[in-house]
Amino acid sequence: MKIGILSGGGDCGGINALIRAAVHQGEKYGYEMTGIRRGWAGLVEPDTVSLTYEDVEDIVSEGGTILLTSRTNPYKKEGGPELVMKNVKKLGLDALLVIGGEDTQGVAHRLASAGLKFVAAPKTMDNDLSETDVTFGFDSAVNVAVEAIDRVRTTGESHERVMVVEVMGRDAGWVAVHAGIACGAHVVLAPEEPVDLDEVCSVLERRKRAGKKFSLIVAAEGARLANASQSTVGQKLDQFGHPVLRGIGALLASEVTERTGLEAREVVLGHLVRGGPPSAFDRVYATRLGAAAVDLIREGKSDVMVALHGDEVIQVPVEKALKPRKVSLSLLKLAQSFGR
Ligand code: F6P
């Protein structure tokens, strides 16, 4: 058996731990393990590397992905899907281990009807896949965000400023909500709900009247101001149709100052929270996923994703996992309730 491993979309903590565990498990069964470089790009134009446990044994703590990644979508290229299938055959790959989020797994799911055999692993710091308790990469991102925001807090407190921290999260505000709660944010803003500037400013004004000029706002990049004159959505789209989101932090900071007279500063955490060494949780979780994915391939399973349910790693249909998972309104309300 020959298994190809690819990672696509944004990187996050834990991908290398997963690759390491998968290679380890594959070798146990005598399988040949092949790394595909730059996600689907490495199958559109074959770019592969042979992987032995010796190659990967020391990468459990490394951030990023040794296989590199891209947002290449074979369906955006004339004859792309056919090329991928042709190359899978040419490379002699019996099955793929697809490490990705909604976009990367979506491609694999579509290719399944053309005969692709694969098992997917839920990779994304955004935590926006369904049918799993959590995606790997999320815990690492939240921990780095919390460490950074704790630092933003002390300088903000000292200068009696409103500090606006912008974190990644295009369609779901998981990182903003978790980091916001963990850091004691007074305002938490997520894409799940349009931002009401009057409400935001009333929290800040109330605190100001109580003698507290410092406030902490944590906003997901995908949070949108209702009736904003300035768009935070870039014009350029990636191959999966996603725009680059930019500027909600800056917009909020300037609006806050204009409306309340409070001094405000914005900090964009961006890629800082996606890179770097994964958390211990993600290292262990990704290791379990990698081993389980190879076991499922061995059992002949396909078009399924390894997932965490309580203490167990199980398999779920990819089609179900791809349903976007949003932050519940009750969790968002809890996060927003500390602005007193
Ligand atoms: O990995 C998903 C994500 O983190 C989104 O939250 C964010 O909008 C996007 O990646 C940014 O990715 P990049 O700038 O690397 O293309």
CSV table of C-alpha atoms and ligand atoms in Angstrom, one decimal:
chain,number,residue,atom,x,y,z
A,1,MET,CA,0.0,0.0,0.0
A,2,LYS,CA,1.2,3.5,-0.9
A,3,ILE,CA,-0.3,6.5,1.0
A,4,GLY,CA,0.1,10.1,-0.1
A,5,ILE,CA,-0.1,12.8,2.5
A,6,LEU,CA,-1.0,16.4,1.7
A,7,SER,CA,-1.7,19.6,3.7
A,8,GLY,CA,-3.7,22.4,2.1
A,9,GLY,CA,-5.1,25.8,3.1
A,10,GLY,CA,-3.8,27.9,5.9
A,11,ASP,CA,-1.2,26.2,8.1
A,12,CYS,CA,-1.7,25.7,11.8
A,13,GLY,CA,-0.1,24.1,14.8
A,14,GLY,CA,-0.1,20.3,14.8
A,15,ILE,CA,0.2,19.4,11.1
A,16,ASN,CA,3.7,18.1,11.5
A,17,ALA,CA,2.8,16.1,14.6
A,18,LEU,CA,0.0,14.5,12.5
A,19,ILE,CA,2.4,13.8,9.6
A,20,ARG,CA,4.9,12.2,12.0
A,21,ALA,CA,2.3,10.0,13.6
A,22,ALA,CA,0.8,8.9,10.2
A,23,VAL,CA,4.3,8.0,8.8
A,24,HIS,CA,5.0,6.1,12.1
A,25,GLN,CA,1.7,4.2,11.8
A,26,GLY,CA,2.1,3.5,8.1
A,27,GLU,CA,5.6,2.1,8.5
A,28,LYS,CA,4.2,-0.2,11.2
A,29,TYR,CA,2.0,-1.8,8.6
A,30,GLY,CA,4.8,-1.8,6.0
A,31,TYR,CA,3.2,0.9,3.9
A,32,GLU,CA,5.1,3.3,1.6
A,33,MET,CA,4.5,6.9,2.7
A,34,THR,CA,4.7,9.8,0.3
A,35,GLY,CA,4.5,13.5,1.0
A,36,ILE,CA,2.7,15.7,-1.6
A,37,ARG,CA,4.1,19.2,-1.6
A,38,ARG,CA,1.9,22.4,-1.5
A,39,GLY,CA,-1.5,20.7,-1.1
A,40,TRP,CA,-3.4,20.0,-4.3
A,41,ALA,CA,-0.7,21.8,-6.3
A,42,GLY,CA,1.6,18.8,-5.8
A,43,LEU,CA,-0.9,16.6,-7.6
A,44,VAL,CA,-1.8,19.0,-10.4
A,45,GLU,CA,1.9,19.1,-11.2
A,46,PRO,CA,3.4,16.1,-9.4
A,47,ASP,CA,5.8,17.2,-6.6
A,48,THR,CA,6.3,14.5,-4.0
A,49,VAL,CA,8.8,13.4,-1.5
A,50,SER,CA,9.3,10.0,0.1
A,51,LEU,CA,8.8,10.0,3.9
A,52,THR,CA,10.3,7.6,6.3
A,53,TYR,CA,10.0,7.8,10.1
A,54,GLU,CA,13.6,9.0,10.2
A,55,ASP,CA,12.6,12.0,8.2
A,56,VAL,CA,9.8,13.0,10.5
A,57,GLU,CA,10.8,11.8,14.0
A,58,ASP,CA,11.8,15.2,15.3
A,59,ILE,CA,9.0,17.4,14.1
A,60,VAL,CA,6.3,16.9,16.7
A,61,SER,CA,6.9,20.3,18.2
A,62,GLU,CA,7.4,22.2,14.9
A,63,GLY,CA,4.8,24.6,13.7
A,64,GLY,CA,3.8,24.9,10.0
A,65,THR,CA,4.0,22.0,7.7
A,66,ILE,CA,7.1,20.3,6.3
A,67,LEU,CA,5.0,19.5,3.2
A,68,LEU,CA,4.3,23.2,2.5
A,69,THR,CA,0.8,24.3,1.7
A,70,SER,CA,-1.2,26.3,-0.8
A,71,ARG,CA,-4.7,27.3,-1.6
A,72,THR,CA,-4.6,25.7,-5.0
A,73,ASN,CA,-8.0,24.6,-6.2
A,74,PRO,CA,-7.8,22.0,-9.0
A,75,TYR,CA,-11.4,22.8,-9.9
A,76,LYS,CA,-10.3,26.3,-10.9
A,77,LYS,CA,-8.0,24.9,-13.5
A,78,GLU,CA,-9.1,23.5,-16.9
A,79,GLY,CA,-8.8,19.8,-16.6
A,80,GLY,CA,-7.4,20.1,-13.1
A,81,PRO,CA,-9.5,17.3,-11.4
A,82,GLU,CA,-8.6,14.9,-14.2
A,83,LEU,CA,-4.9,15.8,-13.8
A,84,VAL,CA,-5.1,15.1,-10.1
A,85,MET,CA,-6.7,11.7,-10.7
A,86,LYS,CA,-4.2,10.9,-13.4
A,87,ASN,CA,-1.3,11.8,-11.2
A,88,VAL,CA,-2.6,9.8,-8.2
A,89,LYS,CA,-2.6,6.8,-10.5
A,90,LYS,CA,0.8,7.6,-12.0
A,91,LEU,CA,2.3,7.9,-8.6
A,92,GLY,CA,0.8,4.6,-7.5
A,93,LEU,CA,-1.1,6.1,-4.6
A,94,ASP,CA,-3.7,3.8,-3.2
A,95,ALA,CA,-5.1,6.4,-0.8
A,96,LEU,CA,-4.6,10.0,0.4
A,97,LEU,CA,-4.4,11.4,3.9
A,98,VAL,CA,-5.9,14.9,3.3
A,99,ILE,CA,-5.0,17.3,6.1
A,100,GLY,CA,-7.2,20.3,5.6
A,101,GLY,CA,-10.2,22.5,6.4
A,102,GLU,CA,-13.4,23.0,4.4
A,103,ASP,CA,-11.7,24.0,1.1
A,104,THR,CA,-9.1,21.2,1.0
A,105,GLN,CA,-11.5,18.5,2.2
A,106,GLY,CA,-14.2,19.9,-0.2
A,107,VAL,CA,-11.9,19.1,-3.2
A,108,ALA,CA,-11.2,15.6,-1.9
A,109,HIS,CA,-14.9,15.0,-1.4
A,110,ARG,CA,-15.7,16.1,-5.0
A,111,LEU,CA,-12.9,13.9,-6.3
A,112,ALA,CA,-14.3,10.9,-4.4
A,113,SER,CA,-17.0,10.6,-7.1
A,114,ALA,CA,-14.1,10.2,-9.6
A,115,GLY,CA,-12.7,7.4,-7.6
A,116,LEU,CA,-10.3,9.1,-5.1
A,117,LYS,CA,-9.8,7.2,-1.9
A,118,PHE,CA,-9.0,9.4,1.0
A,119,VAL,CA,-9.3,10.0,4.7
A,120,ALA,CA,-9.3,13.6,6.0
A,121,ALA,CA,-8.1,15.2,9.1
A,122,PRO,CA,-9.7,18.4,10.6
A,123,LYS,CA,-7.0,21.0,10.4
A,124,THR,CA,-7.8,24.7,11.0
A,125,MET,CA,-7.1,27.2,13.6
A,126,ASP,CA,-10.6,28.6,12.8
A,127,ASN,CA,-12.4,25.6,14.4
A,128,ASP,CA,-15.2,25.9,11.9
A,129,LEU,CA,-15.7,22.3,10.9
A,130,SER,CA,-18.7,20.3,12.1
A,131,GLU,CA,-18.9,16.8,13.6
A,132,THR,CA,-15.8,17.1,15.7
A,133,ASP,CA,-15.5,18.6,19.2
A,134,VAL,CA,-12.6,20.7,18.0
A,135,THR,CA,-10.3,21.1,15.0
A,136,PHE,CA,-6.5,20.8,15.6
A,137,GLY,CA,-4.7,24.1,15.5
A,138,PHE,CA,-7.4,25.9,17.3
A,139,ASP,CA,-6.0,25.3,20.8
A,140,SER,CA,-2.5,26.5,19.7
A,141,ALA,CA,-4.0,29.6,18.2
A,142,VAL,CA,-6.1,30.5,21.2
A,143,ASN,CA,-3.1,30.0,23.5
A,144,VAL,CA,-0.9,32.3,21.5
A,145,ALA,CA,-3.7,34.9,21.2
A,146,VAL,CA,-4.2,34.8,25.0
A,147,GLU,CA,-0.5,35.3,25.7
A,148,ALA,CA,-0.4,38.2,23.2
A,149,ILE,CA,-3.6,39.9,24.5
A,150,ASP,CA,-2.4,39.6,28.1
A,151,ARG,CA,0.5,41.8,27.0
A,152,VAL,CA,-1.7,44.2,25.2
A,153,ARG,CA,-3.8,44.5,28.3
A,154,THR,CA,-1.0,45.7,30.6
A,155,THR,CA,0.1,48.4,28.2
A,156,GLY,CA,-3.5,49.4,27.6
A,157,GLU,CA,-4.2,49.6,31.3
A,158,SER,CA,-1.1,51.7,31.9
A,159,HIS,CA,-2.0,54.2,29.3
A,160,GLU,CA,-5.7,54.1,30.0
A,161,ARG,CA,-6.5,53.4,26.4
A,162,VAL,CA,-9.1,51.3,24.6
A,163,MET,CA,-7.1,48.4,23.0
A,164,VAL,CA,-8.7,46.8,20.0
A,165,VAL,CA,-7.2,43.4,19.1
A,166,GLU,CA,-8.0,41.9,15.7
A,167,VAL,CA,-7.6,38.1,15.4
A,168,MET,CA,-8.2,35.7,12.5
A,169,GLY,CA,-11.6,34.2,11.9
A,170,ARG,CA,-13.3,34.9,8.6
A,171,ASP,CA,-16.7,33.3,9.0
A,172,ALA,CA,-16.6,32.1,12.5
A,173,GLY,CA,-15.4,33.9,15.6
A,174,TRP,CA,-14.1,30.9,17.7
A,175,VAL,CA,-10.7,32.4,18.3
A,176,ALA,CA,-12.0,35.8,19.2
A,177,VAL,CA,-14.6,34.4,21.5
A,178,HIS,CA,-12.3,32.0,23.4
A,179,ALA,CA,-9.4,34.4,23.6
A,180,GLY,CA,-11.9,37.2,24.6
A,181,ILE,CA,-13.3,35.2,27.5
A,182,ALA,CA,-9.9,34.0,28.6
A,183,CYS,CA,-8.4,37.5,28.6
A,184,GLY,CA,-11.3,39.2,30.2
A,185,ALA,CA,-12.3,41.3,27.2
A,186,HIS,CA,-15.0,43.9,27.7
A,187,VAL,CA,-16.2,43.7,24.1
A,188,VAL,CA,-16.1,40.6,21.9
A,189,LEU,CA,-17.0,40.8,18.3
A,190,ALA,CA,-17.5,37.9,15.9
A,191,PRO,CA,-18.8,37.4,12.3
A,192,GLU,CA,-21.8,35.6,13.7
A,193,GLU,CA,-23.5,38.9,14.6
A,194,PRO,CA,-23.3,42.4,13.0
A,195,VAL,CA,-21.5,44.9,15.1
A,196,ASP,CA,-23.6,47.6,16.6
A,197,LEU,CA,-21.2,50.5,17.2
A,198,ASP,CA,-23.7,52.3,19.5
A,199,GLU,CA,-23.7,49.2,21.8
A,200,VAL,CA,-19.9,49.0,21.7
A,201,CYS,CA,-19.6,52.6,22.6
A,202,SER,CA,-22.2,52.4,25.4
A,203,VAL,CA,-20.0,49.8,27.1
A,204,LEU,CA,-17.0,52.0,26.8
A,205,GLU,CA,-18.9,55.1,28.0
A,206,ARG,CA,-20.3,53.3,31.0
A,207,ARG,CA,-16.8,52.1,32.0
A,208,LYS,CA,-15.5,55.7,31.4
A,209,ARG,CA,-18.2,57.1,33.7
A,210,ALA,CA,-17.0,54.5,36.3
A,211,GLY,CA,-13.5,55.9,36.0
A,212,LYS,CA,-12.2,53.1,33.8
A,213,LYS,CA,-10.8,54.5,30.6
A,214,PHE,CA,-9.1,51.2,29.7
A,215,SER,CA,-11.2,48.7,27.9
A,216,LEU,CA,-10.2,45.6,25.9
A,217,ILE,CA,-12.0,44.8,22.6
A,218,VAL,CA,-11.3,41.5,20.8
A,219,ALA,CA,-12.7,41.3,17.3
A,220,ALA,CA,-12.6,38.6,14.7
A,221,GLU,CA,-11.4,39.8,11.3
A,222,GLY,CA,-14.7,38.8,9.8
A,223,ALA,CA,-16.8,40.9,12.2
A,224,ARG,CA,-18.7,43.6,10.2
A,225,LEU,CA,-20.0,46.9,11.3
A,226,ALA,CA,-23.7,47.3,10.5
A,227,ASN,CA,-23.9,50.3,8.1
A,228,ALA,CA,-20.2,50.8,7.8
A,229,SER,CA,-19.0,53.4,5.3
A,230,GLN,CA,-15.7,51.6,4.9
A,231,SER,CA,-15.4,48.0,3.8
A,232,THR,CA,-13.1,45.6,5.5
A,233,VAL,CA,-13.4,43.1,2.7
A,234,GLY,CA,-10.6,43.1,0.1
A,235,GLN,CA,-11.4,42.9,-3.6
A,236,LYS,CA,-9.0,40.1,-4.4
A,237,LEU,CA,-10.3,36.6,-4.0
A,238,ASP,CA,-8.3,33.4,-3.5
A,239,GLN,CA,-9.0,30.2,-5.6
A,240,PHE,CA,-11.8,29.2,-3.2
A,241,GLY,CA,-13.5,32.6,-3.5
A,242,HIS,CA,-12.4,34.0,-0.1
A,243,PRO,CA,-11.5,37.7,0.1
A,244,VAL,CA,-8.7,39.0,2.3
A,245,LEU,CA,-10.3,40.6,5.3
A,246,ARG,CA,-8.5,43.6,6.7
A,247,GLY,CA,-9.1,46.6,8.9
A,248,ILE,CA,-11.9,45.9,11.4
A,249,GLY,CA,-9.5,46.7,14.2
A,250,ALA,CA,-8.4,50.0,12.7
A,251,LEU,CA,-11.9,50.9,11.8
A,252,LEU,CA,-13.2,50.2,15.4
A,253,ALA,CA,-10.3,52.1,17.0
A,254,SER,CA,-11.0,55.3,14.9
A,255,GLU,CA,-14.8,55.1,15.4
A,256,VAL,CA,-14.4,54.6,19.1
A,257,THR,CA,-12.1,57.6,19.4
A,258,GLU,CA,-14.4,59.8,17.3
A,259,ARG,CA,-17.6,58.8,19.2
A,260,THR,CA,-16.3,58.6,22.8
A,261,GLY,CA,-13.2,60.8,22.9
A,262,LEU,CA,-11.3,57.8,24.3
A,263,GLU,CA,-7.8,57.2,23.1
A,264,ALA,CA,-7.7,53.9,21.2
A,265,ARG,CA,-5.1,51.7,19.6
A,266,GLU,CA,-5.5,48.6,17.4
A,267,VAL,CA,-3.3,45.5,17.3
A,268,VAL,CA,-3.6,43.0,14.5
A,269,LEU,CA,-2.5,39.5,15.7
A,270,GLY,CA,-3.1,37.9,12.3
A,271,HIS,CA,-0.5,35.2,11.3
A,272,LEU,CA,1.3,35.5,14.6
A,273,VAL,CA,-1.2,33.2,16.2
A,274,ARG,CA,-1.2,30.7,13.4
A,275,GLY,CA,2.6,30.1,13.4
A,276,GLY,CA,5.0,28.7,15.9
A,277,PRO,CA,5.1,25.6,18.1
A,278,PRO,CA,1.7,23.9,18.7
A,279,SER,CA,0.2,23.5,22.1
A,280,ALA,CA,0.7,20.3,24.0
A,281,PHE,CA,-3.0,19.5,23.4
A,282,ASP,CA,-2.7,19.9,19.6
A,283,ARG,CA,0.5,17.8,19.5
A,284,VAL,CA,-1.3,14.9,21.3
A,285,TYR,CA,-4.6,15.4,19.4
A,286,ALA,CA,-2.9,15.6,16.0
A,287,THR,CA,-0.8,12.5,16.8
A,288,ARG,CA,-4.0,10.6,17.6
A,289,LEU,CA,-5.6,11.8,14.4
A,290,GLY,CA,-2.6,10.8,12.3
A,291,ALA,CA,-2.5,7.3,13.6
A,292,ALA,CA,-6.3,6.8,13.4
A,293,ALA,CA,-6.4,8.1,9.8
A,294,VAL,CA,-3.9,5.5,8.7
A,295,ASP,CA,-5.9,2.8,10.5
A,296,LEU,CA,-9.0,3.9,8.6
A,297,ILE,CA,-7.2,3.8,5.3
A,298,ARG,CA,-6.0,0.3,6.2
A,299,GLU,CA,-9.7,-0.7,6.8
A,300,GLY,CA,-10.5,0.5,3.3
A,301,LYS,CA,-12.6,3.5,4.6
A,302,SER,CA,-12.9,6.6,2.3
A,303,ASP,CA,-14.5,10.0,2.2
A,304,VAL,CA,-14.5,10.1,6.0
A,305,MET,CA,-12.8,12.5,8.5
A,306,VAL,CA,-11.1,11.5,11.7
A,307,ALA,CA,-12.8,13.5,14.5
A,308,LEU,CA,-12.8,14.0,18.3
A,309,HIS,CA,-15.9,13.0,20.2
A,310,GLY,CA,-15.3,13.2,23.9
A,311,ASP,CA,-12.3,11.1,24.6
A,312,GLU,CA,-12.6,9.1,21.4
A,313,VAL,CA,-11.2,9.6,17.9
A,314,ILE,CA,-13.9,8.4,15.6
A,315,GLN,CA,-14.8,8.7,11.9
A,316,VAL,CA,-17.5,10.9,10.4
A,317,PRO,CA,-18.6,11.5,6.8
A,318,VAL,CA,-16.7,14.3,5.2
A,319,GLU,CA,-20.0,15.7,3.7
A,320,LYS,CA,-21.3,16.3,7.3
A,321,ALA,CA,-18.0,17.7,8.6
A,322,LEU,CA,-18.0,20.3,5.8
A,323,LYS,CA,-21.1,22.0,7.2
A,324,PRO,CA,-19.7,25.3,8.6
A,325,ARG,CA,-19.7,25.4,12.4
A,326,LYS,CA,-20.4,28.8,13.9
A,327,VAL,CA,-20.1,30.1,17.5
A,328,SER,CA,-23.5,29.6,19.2
A,329,LEU,CA,-25.3,32.8,20.1
A,330,SER,CA,-25.3,31.7,23.8
A,331,LEU,CA,-21.5,31.4,23.9
A,332,LEU,CA,-21.1,34.8,22.1
A,333,LYS,CA,-23.6,36.4,24.5
A,334,LEU,CA,-21.6,35.0,27.5
A,335,ALA,CA,-18.4,36.4,26.0
A,336,GLN,CA,-20.1,39.8,25.5
A,337,SER,CA,-21.6,39.9,29.0
A,338,PHE,CA,-18.4,40.9,30.8
A,339,GLY,CA,-18.4,44.5,29.5
A,340,ARG,CA,-19.4,46.1,32.8
B,1,F6P,O1,-6.6,29.3,8.0
B,1,F6P,C1,-7.8,30.1,7.9
B,1,F6P,C2,-7.4,31.5,8.1
B,1,F6P,O2,-6.7,31.5,9.2
B,1,F6P,C3,-8.5,32.5,8.2
B,1,F6P,O3,-9.0,32.8,9.4
B,1,F6P,C4,-7.9,33.7,7.6
B,1,F6P,O4,-8.8,34.6,7.0
B,1,F6P,C5,-7.0,33.2,6.5
B,1,F6P,O5,-6.6,31.9,7.0
B,1,F6P,C6,-5.8,34.0,6.1
B,1,F6P,O6,-4.9,33.3,5.4
B,1,F6P,P1,-3.8,33.8,4.5
B,1,F6P,O7,-3.6,35.2,4.8
B,1,F6P,O8,-2.6,32.9,5.0
B,1,F6P,O9,-4.1,33.5,3.1
